[in-house]
Amino acid sequence: MPPCSAGAEMRPLPTLAYGLLALPLAFAALPLYVHVPAFYANVTGLDLGLLGAILLLARLLDAGIDPWLGWLADRVSRRRMVAVSLLPFAVGFVALLNPPVEHAAPWLLASLLLTYAGFSAATVAYQAWGAAVGNDAPERTRLVASREAFGLLGVLVAAALPALLAVALNDGIARLAWVLPVLLVLAGGVTLARVGEGNNRVAVSSALLPALRAVLRDTAFRRLLLVFICNGFAAAIPATLFLFFVADILQAESASGPLLAAYFLAGAASLPLWLKLSARIGRPRAWLLAMGVAMLAFAGAGLLGPGDVALFAVVCVASGLALGADLALPAALAADLGERQGRSGACFGVWNFFAKLNLALAAGIALPLLGVFDYRPGSDQGQTALILAYALLPLLFKALAAILLWRWRNSLEVES
């Protein structure tokens, strides 16, 4: 164990220094999961069916390596694993947002795979690292909240910058790629220099499959994971279709950046509220309340039409207020369960596998389905299908998540 880890418990919890690395990670996540579908459809002219298939394949491959990455994070220095992962992440991201005129499909697949490999390795190790640095449930909740607060700041920067970097949205997105390496050097340098290894326990089993089976044998973790999957799919569909909805239903493409910024700013502002509320009524109940807020806020999105930007901004802010709970509370519960097992890396490997599976299925199902119903970006065709996919499906899955969370609300907390 590195010398700095021995004193990790002697100095104040490095909450801010730990959370800072989340800024560039989340900065890249917004273009990866929100901008790329519309960017490649508009800039390269890729068919929606082919685009959806490539995104599905890349995201499935990405999700498939997360359990292995989590297993690896329980056996190597998590700080070193994060550091090594940042270079392929930065190179792949720059390539992804600067596609060539020809051969866009193989370029998209190759650059996605490189970006995902670095991003996933860094993210899994980073999450497991935070679970190890925190000594108990309140500390781990504060670390997760710091990580998600800086993450939301990164998303806000990514949402606002395209409009500042260029007049045309797609030009701004392309230039966004060159900001990431600078952010990684600055934020990564601080986090790696200021945060020790923490309680980097060696997992009980050295084999991958037994470790994953042990994680999934935990009843509380399985229940939390199922709620997380349903809730995550409810968020993945509108994330995939957001730019299409703003451009073709609201007919206000230039408002996409400010609307995203409003959503994530509301999420960042709500984090302290959810932390205080969770300390008072428990994290599962606070998360359940946030789901109810999100469903009420999003219920009217399907009634909007051309020019309803102000009303949609209200939807974005209200649903954004619930976002803080979605980001901080389930991950904090998972960190506690992972540390209880001594397998926080494996837990977050499985956790991220299903998070990315949601995103893969959202792109792989929603985009080709819209193509089947003759939706064409930039035209009047198939807009009813877009509205139903964007507004109705998320409500159904969010309601299912809320029902399951209510049923299991008393079994998900770990005693400190």
mmCIF file of C-alpha atoms in Angstrom:
data_model
loop_
_atom_site.group_PDB
_atom_site.id
_atom_site.type_symbol
_atom_site.label_atom_id
_atom_site.label_comp_id
_atom_site.label_asym_id
_atom_site.label_seq_id
_atom_site.Cartn_x
_atom_site.Cartn_y
_atom_site.Cartn_z
ATOM 1 C CA MET A 1 0.000 0.000 0.000
ATOM 2 C CA PRO A 2 1.405 3.439 -0.861
ATOM 3 C CA PRO A 3 2.804 5.508 2.019
ATOM 4 C CA CYS A 4 0.086 8.144 1.701
ATOM 5 C CA SER A 5 -2.629 5.583 2.479
ATOM 6 C CA ALA A 6 -1.337 4.971 5.957
ATOM 7 C CA GLY A 7 -2.292 8.476 6.957
ATOM 8 C CA ALA A 8 -5.591 8.528 5.110
ATOM 9 C CA GLU A 9 -7.608 8.225 8.324
ATOM 10 C CA MET A 10 -5.455 10.779 10.180
ATOM 11 C CA ARG A 11 -6.269 13.781 8.011
ATOM 12 C CA PRO A 12 -9.626 15.402 7.173
ATOM 13 C CA LEU A 13 -11.734 13.513 4.685
ATOM 14 C CA PRO A 14 -10.612 14.784 1.219
ATOM 15 C CA THR A 15 -14.182 15.318 0.059
ATOM 16 C CA LEU A 16 -13.620 18.158 -2.412
ATOM 17 C CA ALA A 17 -10.336 16.806 -3.785
ATOM 18 C CA TYR A 18 -11.944 13.414 -4.363
ATOM 19 C CA GLY A 19 -15.037 14.853 -6.042
ATOM 20 C CA LEU A 20 -13.102 17.108 -8.436
ATOM 21 C CA LEU A 21 -12.218 14.317 -10.893
ATOM 22 C CA ALA A 22 -15.929 13.779 -11.536
ATOM 23 C CA LEU A 23 -16.031 17.111 -13.375
ATOM 24 C CA PRO A 24 -14.148 15.996 -16.523
ATOM 25 C CA LEU A 25 -15.701 12.517 -16.395
ATOM 26 C CA ALA A 26 -19.218 13.971 -16.420
ATOM 27 C CA PHE A 27 -18.176 16.658 -18.903
ATOM 28 C CA ALA A 28 -17.513 13.871 -21.398
ATOM 29 C CA ALA A 29 -20.537 11.795 -20.412
ATOM 30 C CA LEU A 30 -23.034 14.394 -21.651
ATOM 31 C CA PRO A 31 -21.780 14.383 -25.271
ATOM 32 C CA LEU A 32 -21.293 10.600 -25.129
ATOM 33 C CA TYR A 33 -24.862 9.803 -24.170
ATOM 34 C CA VAL A 34 -26.866 12.877 -25.242
ATOM 35 C CA HIS A 35 -25.110 14.659 -28.126
ATOM 36 C CA VAL A 36 -23.606 11.797 -30.129
ATOM 37 C CA PRO A 37 -26.862 10.340 -31.580
ATOM 38 C CA ALA A 38 -28.107 13.648 -33.021
ATOM 39 C CA PHE A 39 -24.561 14.840 -33.846
ATOM 40 C CA TYR A 40 -23.790 11.834 -36.054
ATOM 41 C CA ALA A 41 -27.279 11.827 -37.595
ATOM 42 C CA ASN A 42 -26.963 15.468 -38.625
ATOM 43 C CA VAL A 43 -23.242 15.798 -39.398
ATOM 44 C CA THR A 44 -22.552 12.460 -41.094
ATOM 45 C CA GLY A 45 -26.073 11.586 -42.285
ATOM 46 C CA LEU A 46 -25.968 8.086 -40.781
ATOM 47 C CA ASP A 47 -29.249 6.194 -41.052
ATOM 48 C CA LEU A 48 -31.055 6.035 -37.691
ATOM 49 C CA GLY A 49 -31.229 2.248 -37.823
ATOM 50 C CA LEU A 50 -27.486 1.902 -38.440
ATOM 51 C CA LEU A 51 -26.722 4.584 -35.866
ATOM 52 C CA GLY A 52 -28.842 2.838 -33.256
ATOM 53 C CA ALA A 53 -27.193 -0.515 -34.038
ATOM 54 C CA ILE A 54 -23.679 0.933 -33.648
ATOM 55 C CA LEU A 55 -24.564 2.634 -30.378
ATOM 56 C CA LEU A 56 -26.189 -0.550 -29.092
ATOM 57 C CA LEU A 57 -23.176 -2.692 -30.023
ATOM 58 C CA ALA A 58 -20.618 -0.278 -28.577
ATOM 59 C CA ARG A 59 -22.565 0.200 -25.366
ATOM 60 C CA LEU A 60 -23.152 -3.530 -24.908
ATOM 61 C CA LEU A 61 -19.434 -4.208 -25.354
ATOM 62 C CA ASP A 62 -18.669 -1.378 -22.959
ATOM 63 C CA ALA A 63 -21.129 -2.662 -20.369
ATOM 64 C CA GLY A 64 -19.778 -6.193 -20.742
ATOM 65 C CA ILE A 65 -16.297 -5.264 -19.507
ATOM 66 C CA ASP A 66 -17.483 -3.397 -16.406
ATOM 67 C CA PRO A 67 -17.820 -6.470 -14.150
ATOM 68 C CA TRP A 68 -14.247 -7.457 -15.058
ATOM 69 C CA LEU A 69 -13.054 -3.889 -14.440
ATOM 70 C CA GLY A 70 -14.747 -3.937 -11.042
ATOM 71 C CA TRP A 71 -13.099 -7.246 -10.182
ATOM 72 C CA LEU A 72 -9.753 -5.773 -11.272
ATOM 73 C CA ALA A 73 -10.307 -2.661 -9.147
ATOM 74 C CA ASP A 74 -10.465 -4.885 -6.057
ATOM 75 C CA ARG A 75 -6.966 -6.210 -6.821
ATOM 76 C CA VAL A 76 -4.869 -3.256 -7.995
ATOM 77 C CA SER A 77 -4.228 0.281 -6.854
ATOM 78 C CA ARG A 78 -7.399 2.181 -7.678
ATOM 79 C CA ARG A 79 -5.484 5.449 -7.901
ATOM 80 C CA ARG A 80 -3.107 3.934 -10.451
ATOM 81 C CA MET A 81 -5.971 2.356 -12.388
ATOM 82 C CA VAL A 82 -7.647 5.769 -12.672
ATOM 83 C CA ALA A 83 -4.434 7.443 -13.834
ATOM 84 C CA VAL A 84 -3.687 4.848 -16.532
ATOM 85 C CA SER A 85 -7.238 5.036 -17.906
ATOM 86 C CA LEU A 86 -7.279 8.767 -18.600
ATOM 87 C CA LEU A 87 -5.083 8.745 -21.741
ATOM 88 C CA PRO A 88 -7.188 6.375 -23.928
ATOM 89 C CA PHE A 89 -10.281 8.133 -22.638
ATOM 90 C CA ALA A 90 -9.050 11.550 -23.830
ATOM 91 C CA VAL A 91 -7.756 10.292 -27.202
ATOM 92 C CA GLY A 92 -10.959 8.407 -28.002
ATOM 93 C CA PHE A 93 -13.157 11.345 -27.045
ATOM 94 C CA VAL A 94 -11.320 13.799 -29.292
ATOM 95 C CA ALA A 95 -11.609 11.334 -32.191
ATOM 96 C CA LEU A 96 -15.294 10.664 -31.511
ATOM 97 C CA LEU A 97 -16.366 14.290 -31.903
ATOM 98 C CA ASN A 98 -14.205 14.928 -34.966
ATOM 99 C CA PRO A 99 -15.429 12.307 -37.492
ATOM 100 C CA PRO A 100 -14.115 12.143 -41.072
ATOM 101 C CA VAL A 101 -16.291 12.955 -44.048
ATOM 102 C CA GLU A 102 -16.223 9.320 -45.213
ATOM 103 C CA HIS A 103 -16.417 6.017 -43.321
ATOM 104 C CA ALA A 104 -18.277 7.616 -40.413
ATOM 105 C CA ALA A 105 -19.784 4.319 -39.230
ATOM 106 C CA PRO A 106 -16.513 2.434 -38.519
ATOM 107 C CA TRP A 107 -14.987 5.641 -37.119
ATOM 108 C CA LEU A 108 -17.917 5.987 -34.721
ATOM 109 C CA LEU A 109 -17.596 2.396 -33.530
ATOM 110 C CA ALA A 110 -13.800 2.487 -33.096
ATOM 111 C CA SER A 111 -13.714 5.849 -31.319
ATOM 112 C CA LEU A 112 -16.611 4.839 -29.061
ATOM 113 C CA LEU A 113 -14.848 1.636 -28.029
ATOM 114 C CA LEU A 114 -11.613 3.481 -27.198
ATOM 115 C CA THR A 115 -13.451 6.198 -25.300
ATOM 116 C CA TYR A 116 -15.597 3.729 -23.399
ATOM 117 C CA ALA A 117 -12.609 1.582 -22.421
ATOM 118 C CA GLY A 118 -10.814 4.485 -20.763
ATOM 119 C CA PHE A 119 -13.967 6.060 -19.363
ATOM 120 C CA SER A 120 -15.262 2.823 -17.868
ATOM 121 C CA ALA A 121 -11.965 1.823 -16.271
ATOM 122 C CA ALA A 122 -11.571 5.277 -14.739
ATOM 123 C CA THR A 123 -15.181 5.424 -13.542
ATOM 124 C CA VAL A 124 -15.306 1.984 -11.905
ATOM 125 C CA ALA A 125 -11.968 2.464 -10.155
ATOM 126 C CA TYR A 126 -12.966 5.978 -9.092
ATOM 127 C CA GLN A 127 -16.246 4.814 -7.558
ATOM 128 C CA ALA A 128 -14.582 1.925 -5.710
ATOM 129 C CA TRP A 129 -11.856 4.294 -4.537
ATOM 130 C CA GLY A 130 -14.477 6.566 -2.953
ATOM 131 C CA ALA A 131 -16.069 3.623 -1.140
ATOM 132 C CA ALA A 132 -12.644 2.736 0.284
ATOM 133 C CA VAL A 133 -11.753 6.282 1.351
ATOM 134 C CA GLY A 134 -14.965 6.698 3.363
ATOM 135 C CA ASN A 135 -14.926 5.022 6.767
ATOM 136 C CA ASP A 136 -18.684 4.773 7.355
ATOM 137 C CA ALA A 137 -22.047 5.409 5.681
ATOM 138 C CA PRO A 138 -22.223 9.194 6.380
ATOM 139 C CA GLU A 139 -18.685 9.722 5.045
ATOM 140 C CA ARG A 140 -19.356 7.664 1.940
ATOM 141 C CA THR A 141 -22.588 9.589 1.346
ATOM 142 C CA ARG A 142 -20.667 12.889 1.536
ATOM 143 C CA LEU A 143 -18.016 11.587 -0.865
ATOM 144 C CA VAL A 144 -20.671 10.438 -3.343
ATOM 145 C CA ALA A 145 -22.463 13.782 -2.996
ATOM 146 C CA SER A 146 -19.190 15.631 -3.689
ATOM 147 C CA ARG A 147 -18.550 13.429 -6.708
ATOM 148 C CA GLU A 148 -22.030 14.002 -8.083
ATOM 149 C CA ALA A 149 -21.937 17.760 -7.382
ATOM 150 C CA PHE A 150 -18.709 18.143 -9.352
ATOM 151 C CA GLY A 151 -20.170 15.815 -11.961
ATOM 152 C CA LEU A 152 -23.183 18.065 -12.361
ATOM 153 C CA LEU A 153 -20.856 21.037 -12.687
ATOM 154 C CA GLY A 154 -19.045 19.198 -15.474
ATOM 155 C CA VAL A 155 -22.329 18.509 -17.219
ATOM 156 C CA LEU A 156 -23.315 22.173 -16.915
ATOM 157 C CA VAL A 157 -20.043 23.233 -18.508
ATOM 158 C CA ALA A 158 -20.521 20.693 -21.308
ATOM 159 C CA ALA A 159 -24.100 21.882 -21.871
ATOM 160 C CA ALA A 160 -23.172 25.572 -22.027
ATOM 161 C CA LEU A 161 -19.894 25.455 -23.975
ATOM 162 C CA PRO A 162 -21.091 24.428 -27.476
ATOM 163 C CA ALA A 163 -23.105 27.644 -27.829
ATOM 164 C CA LEU A 164 -20.096 29.679 -26.655
ATOM 165 C CA LEU A 165 -17.587 27.905 -28.884
ATOM 166 C CA ALA A 166 -19.512 28.258 -32.161
ATOM 167 C CA VAL A 167 -22.727 29.661 -33.610
ATOM 168 C CA ALA A 168 -23.795 26.269 -34.993
ATOM 169 C CA LEU A 169 -24.493 23.631 -32.331
ATOM 170 C CA ASN A 170 -22.685 20.823 -34.154
ATOM 171 C CA ASP A 171 -19.533 22.945 -34.615
ATOM 172 C CA GLY A 172 -19.582 23.738 -30.915
ATOM 173 C CA ILE A 173 -19.882 20.055 -30.023
ATOM 174 C CA ALA A 174 -16.876 19.214 -32.206
ATOM 175 C CA ARG A 175 -14.773 21.885 -30.498
ATOM 176 C CA LEU A 176 -15.917 20.625 -27.106
ATOM 177 C CA ALA A 177 -13.651 17.609 -27.552
ATOM 178 C CA TRP A 178 -10.475 19.662 -27.168
ATOM 179 C CA VAL A 179 -11.481 20.983 -23.748
ATOM 180 C CA LEU A 180 -11.527 17.530 -22.129
ATOM 181 C CA PRO A 181 -7.729 16.834 -22.083
ATOM 182 C CA VAL A 182 -7.133 20.126 -20.268
ATOM 183 C CA LEU A 183 -9.788 19.346 -17.655
ATOM 184 C CA LEU A 184 -8.410 15.844 -17.113
ATOM 185 C CA VAL A 185 -4.890 17.152 -16.469
ATOM 186 C CA LEU A 186 -6.055 19.818 -14.020
ATOM 187 C CA ALA A 187 -8.731 17.913 -12.099
ATOM 188 C CA GLY A 188 -7.017 14.525 -12.275
ATOM 189 C CA GLY A 189 -3.785 16.013 -10.989
ATOM 190 C CA VAL A 190 -5.479 17.419 -7.891
ATOM 191 C CA THR A 191 -7.419 14.249 -7.090
ATOM 192 C CA LEU A 192 -4.468 11.902 -7.565
ATOM 193 C CA ALA A 193 -2.171 14.133 -5.523
ATOM 194 C CA ARG A 194 -4.514 14.808 -2.601
ATOM 195 C CA VAL A 195 -6.460 11.572 -2.046
ATOM 196 C CA GLY A 196 -4.863 8.453 -0.572
ATOM 197 C CA GLU A 197 -5.751 4.833 -1.288
ATOM 198 C CA GLY A 198 -8.090 4.500 1.670
ATOM 199 C CA ASN A 199 -9.122 1.101 3.004
ATOM 200 C CA ASN A 200 -8.112 -0.857 -0.105
ATOM 201 C CA ARG A 201 -9.102 -4.294 1.154
ATOM 202 C CA VAL A 202 -8.271 -7.393 -0.875
ATOM 203 C CA ALA A 203 -11.400 -9.274 -1.940
ATOM 204 C CA VAL A 204 -12.051 -12.739 -0.557
ATOM 205 C CA SER A 205 -11.944 -14.570 -3.896
ATOM 206 C CA SER A 206 -9.322 -14.093 -6.613
ATOM 207 C CA ALA A 207 -11.568 -15.464 -9.376
ATOM 208 C CA LEU A 208 -13.904 -13.280 -11.418
ATOM 209 C CA LEU A 209 -17.073 -15.378 -11.560
ATOM 210 C CA PRO A 210 -17.142 -16.335 -7.857
ATOM 211 C CA ALA A 211 -16.668 -12.673 -6.957
ATOM 212 C CA LEU A 212 -19.585 -11.616 -9.174
ATOM 213 C CA ARG A 213 -21.777 -14.421 -7.853
ATOM 214 C CA ALA A 214 -20.988 -13.333 -4.303
ATOM 215 C CA VAL A 215 -22.035 -9.775 -5.117
ATOM 216 C CA LEU A 216 -25.339 -10.897 -6.625
ATOM 217 C CA ARG A 217 -26.090 -13.291 -3.745
ATOM 218 C CA ASP A 218 -26.607 -10.253 -1.519
ATOM 219 C CA THR A 219 -30.399 -9.848 -1.402
ATOM 220 C CA ALA A 220 -30.285 -6.150 -0.543
ATOM 221 C CA PHE A 221 -27.894 -5.432 -3.410
ATOM 222 C CA ARG A 222 -30.092 -7.365 -5.873
ATOM 223 C CA ARG A 223 -33.146 -5.381 -4.803
ATOM 224 C CA LEU A 224 -31.319 -2.072 -5.001
ATOM 225 C CA LEU A 225 -29.995 -3.045 -8.431
ATOM 226 C CA LEU A 226 -33.478 -3.830 -9.777
ATOM 227 C CA VAL A 227 -34.827 -0.473 -8.613
ATOM 228 C CA PHE A 228 -31.784 1.224 -10.128
ATOM 229 C CA ILE A 229 -32.306 -0.548 -13.473
ATOM 230 C CA CYS A 230 -35.957 0.486 -13.787
ATOM 231 C CA ASN A 231 -35.220 4.035 -12.703
ATOM 232 C CA GLY A 232 -32.179 4.220 -14.989
ATOM 233 C CA PHE A 233 -34.082 3.095 -18.070
ATOM 234 C CA ALA A 234 -36.653 5.799 -17.319
ATOM 235 C CA ALA A 235 -33.814 8.341 -17.520
ATOM 236 C CA ALA A 236 -31.940 6.787 -20.456
ATOM 237 C CA ILE A 237 -34.756 7.153 -23.002
ATOM 238 C CA PRO A 238 -35.232 10.934 -22.654
ATOM 239 C CA ALA A 239 -31.444 11.382 -22.489
ATOM 240 C CA THR A 240 -31.143 9.674 -25.877
ATOM 241 C CA LEU A 241 -34.063 11.566 -27.434
ATOM 242 C CA PHE A 242 -33.680 14.980 -25.774
ATOM 243 C CA LEU A 243 -32.074 16.831 -28.692
ATOM 244 C CA PHE A 244 -34.541 15.336 -31.170
ATOM 245 C CA PHE A 245 -37.459 16.413 -28.950
ATOM 246 C CA VAL A 246 -36.215 19.983 -28.519
ATOM 247 C CA ALA A 247 -35.397 20.413 -32.220
ATOM 248 C CA ASP A 248 -38.462 18.783 -33.795
ATOM 249 C CA ILE A 249 -41.255 19.017 -31.208
ATOM 250 C CA LEU A 250 -40.432 22.350 -29.574
ATOM 251 C CA GLN A 251 -38.719 23.568 -32.776
ATOM 252 C CA ALA A 252 -36.115 25.332 -30.646
ATOM 253 C CA GLU A 253 -32.784 23.619 -31.306
ATOM 254 C CA SER A 254 -30.814 26.651 -30.075
ATOM 255 C CA ALA A 255 -32.471 26.318 -26.661
ATOM 256 C CA SER A 256 -31.095 22.810 -26.048
ATOM 257 C CA GLY A 257 -27.975 24.044 -24.250
ATOM 258 C CA PRO A 258 -29.778 26.373 -21.812
ATOM 259 C CA LEU A 259 -32.461 23.734 -21.168
ATOM 260 C CA LEU A 260 -29.833 21.107 -20.336
ATOM 261 C CA ALA A 261 -28.038 23.631 -18.156
ATOM 262 C CA ALA A 262 -31.258 24.411 -16.275
ATOM 263 C CA TYR A 263 -31.895 20.708 -15.695
ATOM 264 C CA PHE A 264 -28.453 19.956 -14.326
ATOM 265 C CA LEU A 265 -28.190 23.200 -12.372
ATOM 266 C CA ALA A 266 -31.423 22.291 -10.593
ATOM 267 C CA GLY A 267 -29.931 18.877 -9.859
ATOM 268 C CA ALA A 268 -26.794 20.402 -8.371
ATOM 269 C CA ALA A 269 -28.801 22.849 -6.273
ATOM 270 C CA SER A 270 -30.981 20.043 -4.907
ATOM 271 C CA LEU A 271 -28.112 17.873 -3.620
ATOM 272 C CA PRO A 272 -27.854 19.501 -0.151
ATOM 273 C CA LEU A 273 -31.626 19.205 0.250
ATOM 274 C CA TRP A 274 -31.620 15.474 -0.512
ATOM 275 C CA LEU A 275 -28.644 14.888 1.806
ATOM 276 C CA LYS A 276 -30.417 16.601 4.705
ATOM 277 C CA LEU A 277 -33.692 14.866 3.964
ATOM 278 C CA SER A 278 -32.039 11.458 3.660
ATOM 279 C CA ALA A 279 -30.356 11.950 7.036
ATOM 280 C CA ARG A 280 -33.774 12.616 8.544
ATOM 281 C CA ILE A 281 -36.043 10.042 6.853
ATOM 282 C CA GLY A 282 -33.523 7.590 5.353
ATOM 283 C CA ARG A 283 -32.051 7.369 1.861
ATOM 284 C CA PRO A 284 -34.647 4.963 0.351
ATOM 285 C CA ARG A 285 -37.565 7.172 1.417
ATOM 286 C CA ALA A 286 -35.851 10.330 0.193
ATOM 287 C CA TRP A 287 -35.159 8.658 -3.154
ATOM 288 C CA LEU A 288 -38.794 7.556 -3.357
ATOM 289 C CA LEU A 289 -39.939 11.128 -2.811
ATOM 290 C CA ALA A 290 -37.630 12.281 -5.613
ATOM 291 C CA MET A 291 -39.188 9.735 -7.979
ATOM 292 C CA GLY A 292 -42.617 11.161 -7.221
ATOM 293 C CA VAL A 293 -41.379 14.684 -7.947
ATOM 294 C CA ALA A 294 -39.889 13.536 -11.269
ATOM 295 C CA MET A 295 -43.096 11.799 -12.360
ATOM 296 C CA LEU A 296 -45.233 14.829 -11.544
ATOM 297 C CA ALA A 297 -42.843 17.140 -13.367
ATOM 298 C CA PHE A 298 -42.505 14.997 -16.474
ATOM 299 C CA ALA A 299 -46.166 14.097 -16.872
ATOM 300 C CA GLY A 300 -46.890 17.209 -18.935
ATOM 301 C CA ALA A 301 -43.971 16.889 -21.375
ATOM 302 C CA GLY A 302 -46.086 14.962 -23.874
ATOM 303 C CA LEU A 303 -48.571 17.849 -24.136
ATOM 304 C CA LEU A 304 -46.011 20.365 -25.347
ATOM 305 C CA GLY A 305 -45.566 21.574 -28.905
ATOM 306 C CA PRO A 306 -43.826 24.190 -31.036
ATOM 307 C CA GLY A 307 -42.691 27.225 -29.068
ATOM 308 C CA ASP A 308 -43.400 25.795 -25.602
ATOM 309 C CA VAL A 309 -39.821 26.395 -24.481
ATOM 310 C CA ALA A 310 -40.756 28.190 -21.256
ATOM 311 C CA LEU A 311 -43.096 25.381 -20.196
ATOM 312 C CA PHE A 312 -40.494 22.771 -21.030
ATOM 313 C CA ALA A 313 -37.950 24.759 -18.990
ATOM 314 C CA VAL A 314 -40.288 24.318 -16.006
ATOM 315 C CA VAL A 315 -40.341 20.564 -16.687
ATOM 316 C CA CYS A 316 -36.538 20.534 -16.903
ATOM 317 C CA VAL A 317 -36.087 22.426 -13.627
ATOM 318 C CA ALA A 318 -38.668 20.383 -11.728
ATOM 319 C CA SER A 319 -37.337 17.025 -12.947
ATOM 320 C CA GLY A 320 -33.813 18.327 -12.367
ATOM 321 C CA LEU A 321 -34.628 18.883 -8.708
ATOM 322 C CA ALA A 322 -35.211 15.140 -8.441
ATOM 323 C CA LEU A 323 -31.953 14.398 -10.250
ATOM 324 C CA GLY A 324 -29.795 15.113 -7.199
ATOM 325 C CA ALA A 325 -31.406 12.222 -5.348
ATOM 326 C CA ASP A 326 -31.066 9.886 -8.351
ATOM 327 C CA LEU A 327 -27.352 10.606 -8.553
ATOM 328 C CA ALA A 328 -26.313 10.574 -4.894
ATOM 329 C CA LEU A 329 -28.586 8.273 -2.916
ATOM 330 C CA PRO A 330 -28.584 4.925 -4.810
ATOM 331 C CA ALA A 331 -24.805 5.120 -5.386
ATOM 332 C CA ALA A 332 -24.252 5.783 -1.672
ATOM 333 C CA LEU A 333 -26.425 2.771 -0.796
ATOM 334 C CA ALA A 334 -24.425 0.647 -3.251
ATOM 335 C CA ALA A 335 -21.125 1.866 -1.748
ATOM 336 C CA ASP A 336 -22.263 0.759 1.725
ATOM 337 C CA LEU A 337 -23.331 -2.669 0.469
ATOM 338 C CA GLY A 338 -20.060 -3.087 -1.435
ATOM 339 C CA GLU A 339 -17.917 -2.219 1.581
ATOM 340 C CA ARG A 340 -19.966 -4.591 3.736
ATOM 341 C CA GLN A 341 -18.966 -7.393 1.355
ATOM 342 C CA GLY A 342 -15.393 -6.176 0.909
ATOM 343 C CA ARG A 343 -16.037 -6.072 -2.829
ATOM 344 C CA SER A 344 -16.848 -2.452 -3.644
ATOM 345 C CA GLY A 345 -15.030 -2.716 -6.989
ATOM 346 C CA ALA A 346 -17.051 -5.757 -8.065
ATOM 347 C CA CYS A 347 -20.261 -4.129 -6.852
ATOM 348 C CA PHE A 348 -19.663 -1.019 -8.930
ATOM 349 C CA GLY A 349 -18.601 -3.133 -11.888
ATOM 350 C CA VAL A 350 -22.001 -4.839 -11.831
ATOM 351 C CA TRP A 351 -23.700 -1.522 -11.072
ATOM 352 C CA ASN A 352 -22.145 0.214 -14.071
ATOM 353 C CA PHE A 353 -22.858 -2.769 -16.304
ATOM 354 C CA PHE A 354 -26.584 -2.298 -15.782
ATOM 355 C CA ALA A 355 -26.370 1.502 -15.960
ATOM 356 C CA LYS A 356 -24.777 1.195 -19.399
ATOM 357 C CA LEU A 357 -27.104 -1.591 -20.440
ATOM 358 C CA ASN A 358 -29.960 0.872 -19.893
ATOM 359 C CA LEU A 359 -28.267 3.414 -22.154
ATOM 360 C CA ALA A 360 -27.504 0.759 -24.760
ATOM 361 C CA LEU A 361 -31.072 -0.482 -24.862
ATOM 362 C CA ALA A 362 -32.457 3.058 -24.940
ATOM 363 C CA ALA A 363 -30.440 3.834 -28.073
ATOM 364 C CA GLY A 364 -30.730 0.379 -29.598
ATOM 365 C CA ILE A 365 -34.502 0.207 -29.179
ATOM 366 C CA ALA A 366 -35.756 3.800 -29.331
ATOM 367 C CA LEU A 367 -33.859 5.006 -32.406
ATOM 368 C CA PRO A 368 -34.652 2.045 -34.716
ATOM 369 C CA LEU A 369 -38.243 2.047 -33.432
ATOM 370 C CA LEU A 370 -38.609 5.695 -34.371
ATOM 371 C CA GLY A 371 -37.218 4.807 -37.792
ATOM 372 C CA VAL A 372 -39.872 2.094 -38.169
ATOM 373 C CA PHE A 373 -42.554 4.713 -37.482
ATOM 374 C CA ASP A 374 -41.023 6.961 -40.168
ATOM 375 C CA TYR A 375 -39.603 9.588 -37.829
ATOM 376 C CA ARG A 376 -37.062 11.703 -39.697
ATOM 377 C CA PRO A 377 -34.930 14.264 -37.818
ATOM 378 C CA GLY A 378 -35.593 17.773 -39.037
ATOM 379 C CA SER A 379 -38.975 16.968 -40.602
ATOM 380 C CA ASP A 380 -42.635 16.629 -39.583
ATOM 381 C CA GLN A 381 -42.650 12.847 -40.063
ATOM 382 C CA GLY A 382 -43.236 10.532 -37.114
ATOM 383 C CA GLN A 383 -43.468 13.208 -34.442
ATOM 384 C CA THR A 384 -46.244 11.430 -32.555
ATOM 385 C CA ALA A 385 -43.959 8.421 -32.113
ATOM 386 C CA LEU A 386 -41.211 10.710 -30.823
ATOM 387 C CA ILE A 387 -43.540 12.302 -28.263
ATOM 388 C CA LEU A 388 -44.760 8.930 -26.998
ATOM 389 C CA ALA A 389 -41.241 7.517 -26.738
ATOM 390 C CA TYR A 390 -39.891 10.615 -25.029
ATOM 391 C CA ALA A 391 -42.707 11.233 -22.540
ATOM 392 C CA LEU A 392 -44.742 8.048 -21.941
ATOM 393 C CA LEU A 393 -42.144 5.253 -21.643
ATOM 394 C CA PRO A 394 -40.078 7.036 -18.967
ATOM 395 C CA LEU A 395 -43.172 7.532 -16.799
ATOM 396 C CA LEU A 396 -44.036 3.832 -16.934
ATOM 397 C CA PHE A 397 -40.563 2.696 -15.888
ATOM 398 C CA LYS A 398 -40.252 5.389 -13.219
ATOM 399 C CA ALA A 399 -43.559 4.222 -11.728
ATOM 400 C CA LEU A 400 -42.317 0.618 -11.661
ATOM 401 C CA ALA A 401 -39.118 1.718 -9.916
ATOM 402 C CA ALA A 402 -41.135 3.626 -7.307
ATOM 403 C CA ILE A 403 -43.362 0.613 -6.593
ATOM 404 C CA LEU A 404 -40.349 -1.651 -6.066
ATOM 405 C CA LEU A 405 -38.548 0.901 -3.899
ATOM 406 C CA TRP A 406 -41.618 1.324 -1.711
ATOM 407 C CA ARG A 407 -41.866 -2.442 -1.291
ATOM 408 C CA TRP A 408 -38.193 -2.831 -0.286
ATOM 409 C CA ARG A 409 -37.609 0.528 1.399
ATOM 410 C CA ASN A 410 -36.824 -1.003 4.794
ATOM 411 C CA SER A 411 -34.188 -3.485 3.597
ATOM 412 C CA LEU A 412 -31.706 -1.359 1.672
ATOM 413 C CA GLU A 413 -29.887 0.570 4.409
ATOM 414 C CA VAL A 414 -26.692 -0.760 6.001
ATOM 415 C CA GLU A 415 -26.275 -0.083 9.696
ATOM 416 C CA SER A 416 -23.289 2.206 10.366
#
